[in-house]
XYZ file of C-alpha atoms in Angstrom:
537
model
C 3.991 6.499 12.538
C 5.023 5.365 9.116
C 4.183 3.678 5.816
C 6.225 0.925 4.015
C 5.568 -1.652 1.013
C 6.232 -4.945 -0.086
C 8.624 -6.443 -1.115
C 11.221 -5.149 1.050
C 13.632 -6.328 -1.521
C 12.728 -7.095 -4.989
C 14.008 -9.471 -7.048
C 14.889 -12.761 -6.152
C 16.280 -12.438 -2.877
C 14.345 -15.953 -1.046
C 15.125 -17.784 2.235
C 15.841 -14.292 4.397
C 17.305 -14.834 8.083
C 17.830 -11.343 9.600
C 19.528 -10.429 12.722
C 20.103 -7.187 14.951
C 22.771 -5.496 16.125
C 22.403 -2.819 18.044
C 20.544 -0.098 16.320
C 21.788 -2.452 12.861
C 19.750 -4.708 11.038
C 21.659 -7.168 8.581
C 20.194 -9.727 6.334
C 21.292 -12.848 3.998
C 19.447 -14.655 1.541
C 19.714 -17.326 -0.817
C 21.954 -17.441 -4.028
C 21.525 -21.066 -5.257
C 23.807 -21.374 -8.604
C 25.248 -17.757 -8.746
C 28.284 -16.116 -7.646
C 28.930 -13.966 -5.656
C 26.859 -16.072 -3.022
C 24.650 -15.261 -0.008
C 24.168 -11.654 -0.333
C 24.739 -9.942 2.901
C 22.681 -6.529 3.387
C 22.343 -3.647 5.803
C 19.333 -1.684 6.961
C 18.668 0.298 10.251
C 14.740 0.919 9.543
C 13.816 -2.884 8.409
C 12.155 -1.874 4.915
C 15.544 -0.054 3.122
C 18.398 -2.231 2.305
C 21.418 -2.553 0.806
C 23.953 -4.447 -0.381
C 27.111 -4.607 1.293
C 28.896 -7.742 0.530
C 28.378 -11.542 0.265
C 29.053 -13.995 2.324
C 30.455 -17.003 -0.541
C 33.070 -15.786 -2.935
C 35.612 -18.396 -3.459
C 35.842 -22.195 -3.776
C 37.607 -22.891 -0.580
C 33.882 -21.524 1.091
C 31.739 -23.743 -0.700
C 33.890 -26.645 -2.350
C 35.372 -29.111 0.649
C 38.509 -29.653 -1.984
C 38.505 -26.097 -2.357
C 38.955 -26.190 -6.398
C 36.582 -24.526 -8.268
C 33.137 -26.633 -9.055
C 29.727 -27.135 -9.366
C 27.628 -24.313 -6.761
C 23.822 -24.177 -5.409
C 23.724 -23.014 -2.044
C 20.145 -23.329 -0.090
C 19.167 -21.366 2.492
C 21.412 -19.256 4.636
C 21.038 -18.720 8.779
C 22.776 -15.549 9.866
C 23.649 -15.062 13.669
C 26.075 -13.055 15.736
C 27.627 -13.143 18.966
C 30.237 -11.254 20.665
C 31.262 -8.695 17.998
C 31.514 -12.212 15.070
C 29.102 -12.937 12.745
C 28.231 -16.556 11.709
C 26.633 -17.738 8.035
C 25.381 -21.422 7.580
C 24.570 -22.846 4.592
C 24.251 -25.929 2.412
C 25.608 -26.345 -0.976
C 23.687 -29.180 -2.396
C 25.421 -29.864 -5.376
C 27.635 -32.639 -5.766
C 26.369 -33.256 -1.861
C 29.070 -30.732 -0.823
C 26.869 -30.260 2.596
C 26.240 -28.126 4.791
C 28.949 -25.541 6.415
C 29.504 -22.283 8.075
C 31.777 -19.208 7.522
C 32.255 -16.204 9.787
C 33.794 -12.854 9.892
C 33.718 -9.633 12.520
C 33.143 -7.751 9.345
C 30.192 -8.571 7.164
C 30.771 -6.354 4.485
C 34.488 -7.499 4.091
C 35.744 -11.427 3.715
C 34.433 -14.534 5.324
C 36.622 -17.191 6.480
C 37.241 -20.409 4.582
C 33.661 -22.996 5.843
C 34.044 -25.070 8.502
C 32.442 -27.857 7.353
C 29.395 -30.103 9.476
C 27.727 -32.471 7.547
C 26.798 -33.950 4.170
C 23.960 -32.542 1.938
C 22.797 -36.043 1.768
C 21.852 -35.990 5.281
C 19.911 -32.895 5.325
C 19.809 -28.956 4.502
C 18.886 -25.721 5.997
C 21.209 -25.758 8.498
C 20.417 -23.029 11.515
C 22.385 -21.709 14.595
C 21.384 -21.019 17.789
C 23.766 -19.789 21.018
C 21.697 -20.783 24.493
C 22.888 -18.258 27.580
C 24.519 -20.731 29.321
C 27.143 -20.764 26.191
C 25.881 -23.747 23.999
C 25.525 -23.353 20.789
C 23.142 -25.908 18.758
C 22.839 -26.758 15.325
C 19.098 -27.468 13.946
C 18.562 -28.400 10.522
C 15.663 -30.275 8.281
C 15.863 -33.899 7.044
C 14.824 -35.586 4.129
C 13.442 -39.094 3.969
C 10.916 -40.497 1.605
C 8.535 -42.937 4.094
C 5.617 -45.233 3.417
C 3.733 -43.077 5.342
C 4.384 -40.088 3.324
C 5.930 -37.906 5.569
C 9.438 -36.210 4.496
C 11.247 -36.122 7.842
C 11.340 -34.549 11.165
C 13.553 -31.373 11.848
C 16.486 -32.386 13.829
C 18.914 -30.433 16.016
C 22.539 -31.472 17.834
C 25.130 -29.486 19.701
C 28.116 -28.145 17.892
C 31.522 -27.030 19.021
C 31.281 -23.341 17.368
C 34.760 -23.199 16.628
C 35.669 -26.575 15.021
C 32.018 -27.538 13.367
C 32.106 -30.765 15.513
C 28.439 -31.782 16.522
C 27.099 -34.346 18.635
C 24.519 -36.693 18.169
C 21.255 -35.853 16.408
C 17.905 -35.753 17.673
C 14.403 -35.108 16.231
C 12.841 -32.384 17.869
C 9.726 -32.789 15.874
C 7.330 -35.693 16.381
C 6.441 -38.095 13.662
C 9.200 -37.846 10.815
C 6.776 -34.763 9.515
C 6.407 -30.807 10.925
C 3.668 -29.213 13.088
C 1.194 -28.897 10.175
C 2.031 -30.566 6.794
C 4.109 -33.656 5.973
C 7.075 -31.790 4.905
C 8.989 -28.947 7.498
C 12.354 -26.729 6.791
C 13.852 -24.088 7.512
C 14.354 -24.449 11.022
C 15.253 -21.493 13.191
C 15.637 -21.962 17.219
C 14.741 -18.940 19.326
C 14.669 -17.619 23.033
C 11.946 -15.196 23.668
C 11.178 -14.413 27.841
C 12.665 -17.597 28.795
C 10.973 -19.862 26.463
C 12.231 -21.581 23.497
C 10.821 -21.391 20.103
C 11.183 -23.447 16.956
C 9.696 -22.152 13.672
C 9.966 -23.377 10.414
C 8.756 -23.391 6.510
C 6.279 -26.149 6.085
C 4.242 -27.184 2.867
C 6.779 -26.876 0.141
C 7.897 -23.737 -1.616
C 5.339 -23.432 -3.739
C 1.007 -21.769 -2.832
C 0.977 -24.061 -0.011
C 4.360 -22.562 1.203
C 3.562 -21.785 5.367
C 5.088 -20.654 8.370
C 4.527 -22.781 11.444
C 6.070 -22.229 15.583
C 6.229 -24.890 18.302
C 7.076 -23.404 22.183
C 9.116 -25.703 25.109
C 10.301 -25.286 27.944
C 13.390 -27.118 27.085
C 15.565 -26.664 23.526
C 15.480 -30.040 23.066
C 11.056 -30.125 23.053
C 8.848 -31.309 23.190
C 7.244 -28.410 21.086
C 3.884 -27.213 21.830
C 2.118 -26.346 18.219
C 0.358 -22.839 18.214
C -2.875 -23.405 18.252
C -3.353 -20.358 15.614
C -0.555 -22.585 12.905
C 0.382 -21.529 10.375
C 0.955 -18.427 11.535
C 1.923 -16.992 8.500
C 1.082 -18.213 4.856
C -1.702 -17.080 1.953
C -2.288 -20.402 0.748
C -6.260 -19.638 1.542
C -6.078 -16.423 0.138
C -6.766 -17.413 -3.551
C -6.353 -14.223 -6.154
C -4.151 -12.211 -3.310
C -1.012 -10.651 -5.647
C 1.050 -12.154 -2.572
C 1.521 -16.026 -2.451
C 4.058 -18.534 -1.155
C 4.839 -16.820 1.751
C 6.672 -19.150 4.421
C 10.632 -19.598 5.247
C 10.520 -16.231 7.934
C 12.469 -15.334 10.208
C 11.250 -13.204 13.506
C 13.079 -10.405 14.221
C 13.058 -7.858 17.297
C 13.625 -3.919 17.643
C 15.255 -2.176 20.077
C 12.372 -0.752 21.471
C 10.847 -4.283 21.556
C 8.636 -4.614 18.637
C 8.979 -7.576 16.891
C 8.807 -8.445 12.488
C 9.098 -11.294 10.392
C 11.213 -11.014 7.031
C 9.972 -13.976 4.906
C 9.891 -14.681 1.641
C 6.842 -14.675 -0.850
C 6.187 -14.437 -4.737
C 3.699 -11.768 -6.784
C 1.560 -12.669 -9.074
C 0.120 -10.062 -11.685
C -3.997 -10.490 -11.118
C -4.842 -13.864 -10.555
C -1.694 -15.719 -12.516
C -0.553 -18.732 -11.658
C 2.766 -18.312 -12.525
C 5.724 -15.676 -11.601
C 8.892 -14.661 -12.660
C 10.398 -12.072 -10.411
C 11.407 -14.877 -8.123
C 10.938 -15.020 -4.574
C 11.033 -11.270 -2.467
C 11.512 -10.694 0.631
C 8.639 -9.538 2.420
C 8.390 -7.773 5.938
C 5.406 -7.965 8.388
C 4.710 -7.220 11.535
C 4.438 -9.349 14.433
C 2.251 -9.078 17.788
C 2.611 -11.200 20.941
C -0.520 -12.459 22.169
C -0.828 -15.201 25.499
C 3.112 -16.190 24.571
C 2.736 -16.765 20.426
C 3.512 -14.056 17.859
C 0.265 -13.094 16.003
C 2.079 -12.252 12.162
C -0.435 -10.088 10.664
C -1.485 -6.746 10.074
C -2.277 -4.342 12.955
C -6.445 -4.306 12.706
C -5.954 -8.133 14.519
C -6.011 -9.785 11.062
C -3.332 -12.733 11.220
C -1.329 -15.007 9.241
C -0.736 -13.298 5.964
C 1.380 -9.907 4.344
C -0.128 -7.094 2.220
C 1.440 -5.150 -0.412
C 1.371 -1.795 1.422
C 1.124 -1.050 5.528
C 0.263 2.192 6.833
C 0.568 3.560 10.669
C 2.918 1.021 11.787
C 6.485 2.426 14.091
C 9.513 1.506 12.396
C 12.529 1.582 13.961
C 14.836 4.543 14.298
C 11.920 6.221 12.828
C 13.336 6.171 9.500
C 10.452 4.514 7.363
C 10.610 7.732 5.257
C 14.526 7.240 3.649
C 14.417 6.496 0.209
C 15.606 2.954 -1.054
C 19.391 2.641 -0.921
C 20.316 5.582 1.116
C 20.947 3.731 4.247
C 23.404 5.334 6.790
C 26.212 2.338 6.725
C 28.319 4.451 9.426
C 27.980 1.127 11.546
C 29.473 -0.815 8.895
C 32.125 0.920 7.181
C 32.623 2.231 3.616
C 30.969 -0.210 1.052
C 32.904 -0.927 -1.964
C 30.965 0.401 -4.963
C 31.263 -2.937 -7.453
C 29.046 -4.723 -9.737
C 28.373 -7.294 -7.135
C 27.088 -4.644 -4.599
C 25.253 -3.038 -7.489
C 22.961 -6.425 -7.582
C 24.815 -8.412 -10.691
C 26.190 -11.855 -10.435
C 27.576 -14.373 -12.886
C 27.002 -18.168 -13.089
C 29.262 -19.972 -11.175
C 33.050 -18.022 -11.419
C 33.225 -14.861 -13.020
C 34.857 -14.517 -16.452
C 38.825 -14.044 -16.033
C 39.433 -10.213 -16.592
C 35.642 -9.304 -15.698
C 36.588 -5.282 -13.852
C 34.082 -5.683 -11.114
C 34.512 -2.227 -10.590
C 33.407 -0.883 -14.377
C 30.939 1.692 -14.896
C 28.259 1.757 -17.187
C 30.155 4.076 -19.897
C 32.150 0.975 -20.456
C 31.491 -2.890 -19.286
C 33.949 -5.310 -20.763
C 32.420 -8.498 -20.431
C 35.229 -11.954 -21.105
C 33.900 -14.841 -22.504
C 33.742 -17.494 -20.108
C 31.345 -20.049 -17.916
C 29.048 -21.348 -20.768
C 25.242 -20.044 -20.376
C 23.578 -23.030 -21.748
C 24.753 -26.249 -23.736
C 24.916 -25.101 -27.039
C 27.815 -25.854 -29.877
C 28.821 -22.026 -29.421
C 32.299 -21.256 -27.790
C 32.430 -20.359 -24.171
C 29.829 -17.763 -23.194
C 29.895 -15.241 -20.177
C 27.223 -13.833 -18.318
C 26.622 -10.708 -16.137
C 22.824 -11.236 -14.453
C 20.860 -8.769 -12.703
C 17.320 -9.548 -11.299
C 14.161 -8.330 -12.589
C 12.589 -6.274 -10.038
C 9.351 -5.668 -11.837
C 6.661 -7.123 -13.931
C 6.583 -4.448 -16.040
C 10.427 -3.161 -16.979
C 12.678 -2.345 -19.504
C 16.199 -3.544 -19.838
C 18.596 -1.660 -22.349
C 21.973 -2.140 -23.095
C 24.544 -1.048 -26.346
C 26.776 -3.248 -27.539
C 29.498 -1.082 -28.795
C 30.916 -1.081 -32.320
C 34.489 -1.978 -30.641
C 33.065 -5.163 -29.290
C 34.768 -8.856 -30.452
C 32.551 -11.312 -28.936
C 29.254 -12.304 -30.108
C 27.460 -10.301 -27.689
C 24.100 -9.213 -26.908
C 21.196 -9.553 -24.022
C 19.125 -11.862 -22.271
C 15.866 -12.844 -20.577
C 17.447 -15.530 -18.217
C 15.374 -17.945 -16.041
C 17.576 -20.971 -16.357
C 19.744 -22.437 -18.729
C 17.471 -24.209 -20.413
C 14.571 -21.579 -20.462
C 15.651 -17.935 -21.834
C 14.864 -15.787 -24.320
C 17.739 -13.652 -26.038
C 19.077 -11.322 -28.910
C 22.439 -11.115 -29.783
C 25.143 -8.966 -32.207
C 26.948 -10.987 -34.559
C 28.912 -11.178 -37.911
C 27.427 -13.895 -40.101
C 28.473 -15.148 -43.393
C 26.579 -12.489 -45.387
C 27.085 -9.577 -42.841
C 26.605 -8.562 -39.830
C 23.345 -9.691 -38.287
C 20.917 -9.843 -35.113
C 19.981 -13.317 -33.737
C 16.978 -13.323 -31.525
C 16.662 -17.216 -29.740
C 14.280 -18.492 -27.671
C 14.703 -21.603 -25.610
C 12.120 -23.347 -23.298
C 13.420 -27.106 -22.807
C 14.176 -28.744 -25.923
C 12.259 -25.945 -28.020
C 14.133 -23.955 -29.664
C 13.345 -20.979 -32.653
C 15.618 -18.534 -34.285
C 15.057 -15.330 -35.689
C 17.639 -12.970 -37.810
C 17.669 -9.599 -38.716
C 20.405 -8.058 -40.982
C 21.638 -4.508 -39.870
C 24.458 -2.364 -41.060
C 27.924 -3.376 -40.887
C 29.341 -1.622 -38.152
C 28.075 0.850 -35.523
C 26.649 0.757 -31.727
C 23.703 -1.328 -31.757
C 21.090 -0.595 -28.549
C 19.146 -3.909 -27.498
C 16.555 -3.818 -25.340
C 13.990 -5.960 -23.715
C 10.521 -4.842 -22.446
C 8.989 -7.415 -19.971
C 5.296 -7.321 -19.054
C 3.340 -9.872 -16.849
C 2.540 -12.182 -20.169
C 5.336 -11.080 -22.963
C 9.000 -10.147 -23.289
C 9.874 -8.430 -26.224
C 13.202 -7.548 -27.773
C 13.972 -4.473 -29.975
C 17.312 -3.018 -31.406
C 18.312 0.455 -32.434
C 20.172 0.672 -35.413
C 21.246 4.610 -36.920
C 18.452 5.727 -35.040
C 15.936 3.074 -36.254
C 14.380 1.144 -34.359
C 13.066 -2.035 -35.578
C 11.423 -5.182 -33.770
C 13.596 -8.745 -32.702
C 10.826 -10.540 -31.526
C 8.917 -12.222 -28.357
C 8.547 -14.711 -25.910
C 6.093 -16.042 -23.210
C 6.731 -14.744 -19.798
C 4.963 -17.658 -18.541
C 7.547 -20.056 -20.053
C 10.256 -18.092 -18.198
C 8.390 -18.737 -15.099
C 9.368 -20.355 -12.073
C 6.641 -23.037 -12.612
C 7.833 -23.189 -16.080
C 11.412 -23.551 -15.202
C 10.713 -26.221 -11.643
C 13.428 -23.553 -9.962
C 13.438 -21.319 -7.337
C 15.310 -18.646 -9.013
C 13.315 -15.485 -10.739
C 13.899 -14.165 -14.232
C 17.634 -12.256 -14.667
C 18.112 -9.663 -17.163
C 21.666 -10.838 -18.678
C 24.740 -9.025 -20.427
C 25.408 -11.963 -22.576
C 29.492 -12.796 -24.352
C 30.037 -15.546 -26.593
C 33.486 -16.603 -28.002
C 33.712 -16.731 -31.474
C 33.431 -20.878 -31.649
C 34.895 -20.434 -35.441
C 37.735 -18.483 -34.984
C 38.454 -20.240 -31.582
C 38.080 -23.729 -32.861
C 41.032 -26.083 -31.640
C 43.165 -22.798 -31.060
C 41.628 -22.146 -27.046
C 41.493 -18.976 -28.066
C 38.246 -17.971 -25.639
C 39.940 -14.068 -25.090
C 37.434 -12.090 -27.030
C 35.358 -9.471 -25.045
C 31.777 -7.907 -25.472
C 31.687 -4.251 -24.439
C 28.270 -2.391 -23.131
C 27.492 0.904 -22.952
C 24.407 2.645 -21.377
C 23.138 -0.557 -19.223
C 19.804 1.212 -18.534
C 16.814 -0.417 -16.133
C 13.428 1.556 -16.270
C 10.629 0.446 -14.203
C 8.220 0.615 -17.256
C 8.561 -0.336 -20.901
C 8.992 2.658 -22.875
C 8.837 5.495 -20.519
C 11.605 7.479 -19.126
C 13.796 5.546 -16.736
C 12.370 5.993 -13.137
C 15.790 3.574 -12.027
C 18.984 4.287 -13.586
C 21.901 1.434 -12.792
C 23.992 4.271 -11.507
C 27.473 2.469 -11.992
């Protein structure tokens, strides 16, 4: 028997659809606007994970003209049959759609999407192979009715190697889901000769569910469980765990069954959260044909924090976080991307995604937010914790403006960065929460490593720098306005290695070449101690 706890993964990692293997458990989540995209990871125990690749890396996967372009990709379904693996996914900007990729390796290169249908049409697209061969393609719709339901969740066949589909059908009754008004996530199973349909329901948000229908037939009609939803904490008021929905069930080889879903912590009884949505793992009973989600005492429908006397599989609930055996998937590629960064939208041109941190040169490039600055480049990594400390040098040799970030969205970060003014060399600490924006600067000496460093907590982030061994205070900023319910987006807090061209020197020239460099990126899981997680580049 073994112990596990919540979140599986930390840190923004929403929308998870998990698969087995064999005696291998892989899992992809959501990315939305940053690059790499769908992160593909590898477990054989169900609660340690790591990253070994992603399944969006290049315009010709997510743009249908294949040129570089705007990028939010919603939820991912992951499947596999006969020794391929199969990723769809919707990129809803510029109503790109919805599309698939696939590979026979998921920790190398997906193929270029087959596309299926446009975003406008509906998202969270979701695979399912039948045994007699067909292969169906389920997602949600969207409509806006006088009635006040959102649309039904509708499903066709598709030819699995062209992306050609049939006609649509709903498969749920009334233009709504089995509970709420508004249903997602769709995901199509076969469980003892019955088919199951389960899907997100009530938003993303406290009233964020998990509801199942049963049939005999794929096509419905689906029977409601009569215990729905049969996973959610939106009557659990105060619980640190909320907004869990969007799961995915999930068997064992020895038969036991989980759900991965998603679900957001909230320090005490806070409203708001920053460390995005997790990916939580709970386990599931089978009781008269329905899976009872819920802890093993008979208590159903919701997740806890910590779970004791439970079998996981290969009986490897004891291995410490990120030492998976990957002998089923090959040798992992040790890169910044694997590591857990990511940069908005393309990476900077000459970005080394294999540096260590002794030395990461960071290019100018995609612009951060729309300010009169030159072009800015961005290395993110998600916050993990409520309380954590983020440390970085920017080295002497640097010649960007460069510097750190707290980075919820473009228009809601705080952030401190190394530049040379007109009177000297100086520290600019910015906030900016929609059209609010304060600055703060602090001379230091002219030359010399300068250490930044941010200490979040669950109501304040704080930035310092180290100058000559002194240390001396930047400033702070609201962790509530760098909240997701702050920010309207689904995306948690990012700690950010932040370059800025020189918009002076670079004026009318395109000259965008300079390059911030970073020593000593540092994560600790509390602010001021010694660090208990070391980025280990």
């Amino acid at each position: 028997m073994a112990s596990y706890t919540n979140p599986v993964v930390r840190g923004n990692a929403p929308d998870p659809s998990a698969i087995r293997v064999g005696d291998d458990y892989y899992l992809a989540t959501s990315t939305f606007g940053l690059l790499p995209g769908i992160v593909i990871r590898h477990s054989t125990d169900l609660v340690n994970w790591r990253i070994i690749g992603h399944a969006v890396t290049r315009p010709a996967q997510y743009r249908r003209d294949g040129q570089p372009g705007p990028i939010v990709l919603f939820a991912p379904t992951l499947r596999h049959h006969d020794g391929r693996f199969y990723l769809a996914t919707t990129n809803v900007a510029d109503r790109q759609g919805n599309f698939y990729v696939t590979t026979e390796d998921p920790a190398g290169e997906w193929s270029d999407a087959i596309w299926i249908d446009e975003a406008d049409f509906g998202f969270d697209p979701s695979l399912f192979r039948d045994d007699d061969g067909v292969w169906y393609y389920t997602r949600r719709t969207l409509e806006f009715r006088e009635d006040g339901n959102l649309g039904a969740i509708v499903q066709t066949t598709i030819d699995i190697d062209t992306g050609v589909i049939g006609e649509f059908q709903p498969i749920t009754a009334d233009h709504r889901g089995f509970v709420t008004n508004d249903i997602e996530g769709p995901h199509l199973y076969k469980i003892d000769g019955r088919y199951y349909l389960s899907a997100a329901e009530g938003s993303s948000w406290k009233g964020h569910m998990q509801t199942i229908g049963r049939s005999d037939s794929p096509w419905g009609p689906f029977e409601p469980a009569p215990h729905n939803p049969i996973l959610s904490h939106r009557d659990r008021v105060a619980h640190p765990i909320q907004s869990l929905g969007h799961a995915e069930l999930v068997d064992t080889a020895d038969g036991d069954w989980w759900a991965l879903s998603l679900g957001t912590r909230h320090a005490g009884i806070a409203l708001h959260h920053n460390l995005g949505r997790e990916t939580f793992l709970t386990p599931v009973r089978w009781v008269d044909g329905w899976p009872v989600v819920g802890t093993a005492d008979g208590t159903t429908g919701g997740s806890e924090l910590e779970f004791d006397g439970l079998t996981l599989p290969a009986g490897q609930g004891s291995v410490d976080r990120g030492s998976v055996d990957q002998a089923s998937v090959g040798q992992i590629a040790d890169t910044l991307w694997t590591r857990g960064w990511s940069t908005l939208g393309v990476p900077a041109a000459g970005l080394d995604e294999h540096a260590g941190d002794a030395r990461i040169e960071l290019p100018a490039g995609a612009r951060l937010e729309g300010a009169d600055a030159g072009p800015i480049g961005a290395l993110l990594l998600p916050q993990t914790e409520d309380r954590q400390r983020f440390s970085a040098t920017v080295a002497a040799d640097s010649t960007a403006v460069a510097g750190v970030a707290a980075f919820a969205t473009r228009g809601h970060l705080y952030s401190a960065v190394v530049e040379q003014g007109e009177s000297g060399r100086r520290i600019v600490f910015s906030r900016a929460v929609d059209d609010l924006r304060t600055e703060t600067v602090t001379p230091i000496a002219p030359d010399g490593d300068v250490v930044l460093r941010i200490d979040a907590g669950e109501s304040t982030y704080s930035f310092s720098a180290e100058v000559d061994g002194v240390t001396s205070e930047l400033g702070a900023g609201s962790a509530r306005l760098l909240s997701a319910e702050t920010a309207s987006w689904f995306v948690g807090v990012h700690f950010a290695l932040v370059a800025i061209a020189d918009a002076a020197a670079g004026a009318g020239t395109g000259h965008t070449d300079a390059a911030a460099v970073f020593l000593d990126v540092i994560v600790s899981d509390t602010p001021g101690e010694a660090p208990s997680l070391h980025m280990e580049f």
